[in-house]
Amino acid sequence: MSVGRTGRASRRRPVRTTGTHPPQGSGAAMDREHPLPIRQWPITLVLAVVGIGLLVTYADDFRYGLLVIGAAFGLGAALRLLLPEVGLLAVRSRFTDVAVLLFFGTVIVLLALLAQPDQWLHLPSVEYIGKVIGRRN
């Protein structure tokens, strides 16, 4: 319960949220004189690379597109790690943002390399699991 103006407990939610802080580095990458896409150039760049990856996936082999998308996540992690202000690319703390972006980028790249048929990366443990599952069916 929150305390109202009269000092009594109130069941209403507070009008303003208190005690929250924006993520470190969430300020715009450029000043207000520039238009919004330019002020938010880190997230715009990452989304542009993801868009290119989606176009490559649609037009050509899906593996190349997924590799580009995984690289976009890696680019986002590098920008978040190296730049002091990244705008909308900052969601949580710097460590959390970089860890999550690297994790998702790595998973996307590994899944693209392990995709069947004619996988580009052969891991013995994955092949063993496939054989065990194949014997059960």
PDB file of C-alpha atoms in Angstrom:
ATOM      1  CA  MET A   1       0.000   0.000   0.000  1.00  0.00           C
ATOM      2  CA  SER A   2       1.174   3.485  -0.726  1.00  0.00           C
ATOM      3  CA  VAL A   3       0.794   6.501   1.498  1.00  0.00           C
ATOM      4  CA  GLY A   4      -1.450   9.253   0.112  1.00  0.00           C
ATOM      5  CA  ARG A   5      -1.270  13.032   0.639  1.00  0.00           C
ATOM      6  CA  THR A   6      -3.135  12.838   3.922  1.00  0.00           C
ATOM      7  CA  GLY A   7      -0.580  10.426   5.368  1.00  0.00           C
ATOM      8  CA  ARG A   8      -3.017   7.516   5.394  1.00  0.00           C
ATOM      9  CA  ALA A   9      -2.430   4.284   3.546  1.00  0.00           C
ATOM     10  CA  SER A  10      -4.057   4.214   0.134  1.00  0.00           C
ATOM     11  CA  ARG A  11      -4.905   1.306  -2.146  1.00  0.00           C
ATOM     12  CA  ARG A  12      -4.167   3.342  -5.275  1.00  0.00           C
ATOM     13  CA  ARG A  13      -0.984   2.775  -7.169  1.00  0.00           C
ATOM     14  CA  PRO A  14       1.488   5.644  -7.147  1.00  0.00           C
ATOM     15  CA  VAL A  15       1.299   8.009 -10.129  1.00  0.00           C
ATOM     16  CA  ARG A  16       5.072   7.958 -10.667  1.00  0.00           C
ATOM     17  CA  THR A  17       7.363   4.992 -10.351  1.00  0.00           C
ATOM     18  CA  THR A  18      10.191   5.697  -7.974  1.00  0.00           C
ATOM     19  CA  GLY A  19      13.430   3.884  -7.356  1.00  0.00           C
ATOM     20  CA  THR A  20      14.127   2.821 -10.943  1.00  0.00           C
ATOM     21  CA  HIS A  21      17.103   3.991 -12.928  1.00  0.00           C
ATOM     22  CA  PRO A  22      17.725   3.862 -16.682  1.00  0.00           C
ATOM     23  CA  PRO A  23      20.318   1.330 -17.823  1.00  0.00           C
ATOM     24  CA  GLN A  24      23.918   2.431 -17.906  1.00  0.00           C
ATOM     25  CA  GLY A  25      24.693   3.873 -21.356  1.00  0.00           C
ATOM     26  CA  SER A  26      21.054   4.331 -22.369  1.00  0.00           C
ATOM     27  CA  GLY A  27      21.512   7.963 -23.379  1.00  0.00           C
ATOM     28  CA  ALA A  28      21.202   8.844 -27.056  1.00  0.00           C
ATOM     29  CA  ALA A  29      24.428   8.385 -29.007  1.00  0.00           C
ATOM     30  CA  MET A  30      24.104  11.923 -30.449  1.00  0.00           C
ATOM     31  CA  ASP A  31      22.498  15.176 -29.328  1.00  0.00           C
ATOM     32  CA  ARG A  32      18.924  16.297 -30.037  1.00  0.00           C
ATOM     33  CA  GLU A  33      19.916  18.333 -33.100  1.00  0.00           C
ATOM     34  CA  HIS A  34      20.059  15.111 -35.135  1.00  0.00           C
ATOM     35  CA  PRO A  35      16.961  13.124 -36.188  1.00  0.00           C
ATOM     36  CA  LEU A  36      16.000  10.087 -34.117  1.00  0.00           C
ATOM     37  CA  PRO A  37      17.449   7.335 -36.378  1.00  0.00           C
ATOM     38  CA  ILE A  38      20.830   9.089 -36.336  1.00  0.00           C
ATOM     39  CA  ARG A  39      20.729   9.621 -32.562  1.00  0.00           C
ATOM     40  CA  GLN A  40      19.973   5.930 -32.162  1.00  0.00           C
ATOM     41  CA  TRP A  41      22.543   4.762 -34.730  1.00  0.00           C
ATOM     42  CA  PRO A  42      23.774   1.689 -32.754  1.00  0.00           C
ATOM     43  CA  ILE A  43      20.379  -0.049 -32.688  1.00  0.00           C
ATOM     44  CA  THR A  44      19.637   1.183 -36.224  1.00  0.00           C
ATOM     45  CA  LEU A  45      22.879  -0.391 -37.460  1.00  0.00           C
ATOM     46  CA  VAL A  46      22.198  -3.708 -35.704  1.00  0.00           C
ATOM     47  CA  LEU A  47      18.625  -3.839 -37.057  1.00  0.00           C
ATOM     48  CA  ALA A  48      19.872  -3.001 -40.566  1.00  0.00           C
ATOM     49  CA  VAL A  49      22.327  -5.922 -40.441  1.00  0.00           C
ATOM     50  CA  VAL A  50      19.547  -8.217 -39.169  1.00  0.00           C
ATOM     51  CA  GLY A  51      17.369  -7.022 -42.074  1.00  0.00           C
ATOM     52  CA  ILE A  52      20.166  -7.819 -44.523  1.00  0.00           C
ATOM     53  CA  GLY A  53      20.435 -11.270 -42.948  1.00  0.00           C
ATOM     54  CA  LEU A  54      16.705 -11.830 -43.388  1.00  0.00           C
ATOM     55  CA  LEU A  55      16.935 -10.780 -47.045  1.00  0.00           C
ATOM     56  CA  VAL A  56      19.844 -13.158 -47.604  1.00  0.00           C
ATOM     57  CA  THR A  57      17.848 -15.929 -45.916  1.00  0.00           C
ATOM     58  CA  TYR A  58      14.890 -15.252 -48.186  1.00  0.00           C
ATOM     59  CA  ALA A  59      16.878 -14.876 -51.414  1.00  0.00           C
ATOM     60  CA  ASP A  60      19.657 -17.440 -50.963  1.00  0.00           C
ATOM     61  CA  ASP A  61      20.760 -20.223 -48.650  1.00  0.00           C
ATOM     62  CA  PHE A  62      19.338 -19.884 -45.140  1.00  0.00           C
ATOM     63  CA  ARG A  63      22.715 -20.636 -43.556  1.00  0.00           C
ATOM     64  CA  TYR A  64      24.355 -17.499 -44.911  1.00  0.00           C
ATOM     65  CA  GLY A  65      21.446 -15.385 -43.702  1.00  0.00           C
ATOM     66  CA  LEU A  66      21.579 -16.909 -40.236  1.00  0.00           C
ATOM     67  CA  LEU A  67      25.321 -16.312 -40.083  1.00  0.00           C
ATOM     68  CA  VAL A  68      24.697 -12.636 -40.899  1.00  0.00           C
ATOM     69  CA  ILE A  69      21.996 -12.445 -38.202  1.00  0.00           C
ATOM     70  CA  GLY A  70      24.340 -14.070 -35.662  1.00  0.00           C
ATOM     71  CA  ALA A  71      27.024 -11.582 -36.654  1.00  0.00           C
ATOM     72  CA  ALA A  72      24.521  -8.748 -36.075  1.00  0.00           C
ATOM     73  CA  PHE A  73      24.050  -9.956 -32.508  1.00  0.00           C
ATOM     74  CA  GLY A  74      27.833 -10.040 -32.108  1.00  0.00           C
ATOM     75  CA  LEU A  75      28.025  -6.501 -33.502  1.00  0.00           C
ATOM     76  CA  GLY A  76      25.400  -5.404 -30.979  1.00  0.00           C
ATOM     77  CA  ALA A  77      27.409  -6.968 -28.153  1.00  0.00           C
ATOM     78  CA  ALA A  78      30.593  -5.240 -29.322  1.00  0.00           C
ATOM     79  CA  LEU A  79      28.837  -1.857 -29.602  1.00  0.00           C
ATOM     80  CA  ARG A  80      27.285  -2.272 -26.160  1.00  0.00           C
ATOM     81  CA  LEU A  81      30.641  -3.232 -24.672  1.00  0.00           C
ATOM     82  CA  LEU A  82      32.767  -0.538 -26.294  1.00  0.00           C
ATOM     83  CA  LEU A  83      30.581   2.565 -26.591  1.00  0.00           C
ATOM     84  CA  PRO A  84      29.633   4.746 -23.616  1.00  0.00           C
ATOM     85  CA  GLU A  85      26.185   5.684 -25.015  1.00  0.00           C
ATOM     86  CA  VAL A  86      24.199   3.266 -27.177  1.00  0.00           C
ATOM     87  CA  GLY A  87      20.622   4.502 -26.799  1.00  0.00           C
ATOM     88  CA  LEU A  88      17.958   1.825 -27.210  1.00  0.00           C
ATOM     89  CA  LEU A  89      20.579  -0.921 -27.430  1.00  0.00           C
ATOM     90  CA  ALA A  90      20.938  -0.607 -23.634  1.00  0.00           C
ATOM     91  CA  VAL A  91      18.237  -2.606 -21.860  1.00  0.00           C
ATOM     92  CA  ARG A  92      19.800  -3.883 -18.648  1.00  0.00           C
ATOM     93  CA  SER A  93      23.285  -3.524 -17.206  1.00  0.00           C
ATOM     94  CA  ARG A  94      26.208  -3.535 -19.639  1.00  0.00           C
ATOM     95  CA  PHE A  95      27.308  -7.015 -18.521  1.00  0.00           C
ATOM     96  CA  THR A  96      23.825  -8.500 -18.933  1.00  0.00           C
ATOM     97  CA  ASP A  97      23.273  -6.929 -22.355  1.00  0.00           C
ATOM     98  CA  VAL A  98      26.632  -8.132 -23.687  1.00  0.00           C
ATOM     99  CA  ALA A  99      26.176 -11.639 -22.232  1.00  0.00           C
ATOM    100  CA  VAL A 100      22.673 -12.055 -23.675  1.00  0.00           C
ATOM    101  CA  LEU A 101      23.620 -10.711 -27.115  1.00  0.00           C
ATOM    102  CA  LEU A 102      26.695 -12.953 -27.287  1.00  0.00           C
ATOM    103  CA  PHE A 103      24.686 -15.976 -26.144  1.00  0.00           C
ATOM    104  CA  PHE A 104      21.955 -15.514 -28.765  1.00  0.00           C
ATOM    105  CA  GLY A 105      24.478 -14.725 -31.512  1.00  0.00           C
ATOM    106  CA  THR A 106      26.493 -17.838 -30.682  1.00  0.00           C
ATOM    107  CA  VAL A 107      23.407 -20.063 -30.582  1.00  0.00           C
ATOM    108  CA  ILE A 108      22.165 -18.760 -33.950  1.00  0.00           C
ATOM    109  CA  VAL A 109      25.562 -19.300 -35.581  1.00  0.00           C
ATOM    110  CA  LEU A 110      25.938 -22.811 -34.100  1.00  0.00           C
ATOM    111  CA  LEU A 111      22.447 -23.826 -35.203  1.00  0.00           C
ATOM    112  CA  ALA A 112      23.189 -22.542 -38.713  1.00  0.00           C
ATOM    113  CA  LEU A 113      26.419 -24.564 -38.822  1.00  0.00           C
ATOM    114  CA  LEU A 114      24.759 -27.725 -37.483  1.00  0.00           C
ATOM    115  CA  ALA A 115      21.651 -27.597 -39.694  1.00  0.00           C
ATOM    116  CA  GLN A 116      20.900 -30.638 -41.824  1.00  0.00           C
ATOM    117  CA  PRO A 117      21.407 -31.650 -44.615  1.00  0.00           C
ATOM    118  CA  ASP A 118      25.129 -31.274 -45.297  1.00  0.00           C
ATOM    119  CA  GLN A 119      26.021 -29.690 -42.000  1.00  0.00           C
ATOM    120  CA  TRP A 120      29.134 -27.510 -42.019  1.00  0.00           C
ATOM    121  CA  LEU A 121      30.186 -28.356 -38.464  1.00  0.00           C
ATOM    122  CA  HIS A 122      30.424 -31.924 -37.205  1.00  0.00           C
ATOM    123  CA  LEU A 123      30.350 -32.424 -33.442  1.00  0.00           C
ATOM    124  CA  PRO A 124      30.825 -36.032 -32.300  1.00  0.00           C
ATOM    125  CA  SER A 125      28.513 -35.584 -29.310  1.00  0.00           C
ATOM    126  CA  VAL A 126      25.666 -34.345 -31.520  1.00  0.00           C
ATOM    127  CA  GLU A 127      26.188 -37.193 -33.990  1.00  0.00           C
ATOM    128  CA  TYR A 128      26.200 -39.717 -31.118  1.00  0.00           C
ATOM    129  CA  ILE A 129      22.907 -38.357 -29.771  1.00  0.00           C
ATOM    130  CA  GLY A 130      21.446 -38.600 -33.272  1.00  0.00           C
ATOM    131  CA  LYS A 131      22.503 -42.240 -33.532  1.00  0.00           C
ATOM    132  CA  VAL A 132      21.032 -43.089 -30.125  1.00  0.00           C
ATOM    133  CA  ILE A 133      17.733 -41.422 -31.007  1.00  0.00           C
ATOM    134  CA  GLY A 134      17.747 -43.175 -34.402  1.00  0.00           C
ATOM    135  CA  ARG A 135      18.078 -46.586 -32.748  1.00  0.00           C
ATOM    136  CA  ARG A 136      15.023 -45.995 -30.588  1.00  0.00           C
ATOM    137  CA  ASN A 137      12.760 -45.292 -33.559  1.00  0.00           C
TER     138      ASN A 137
END
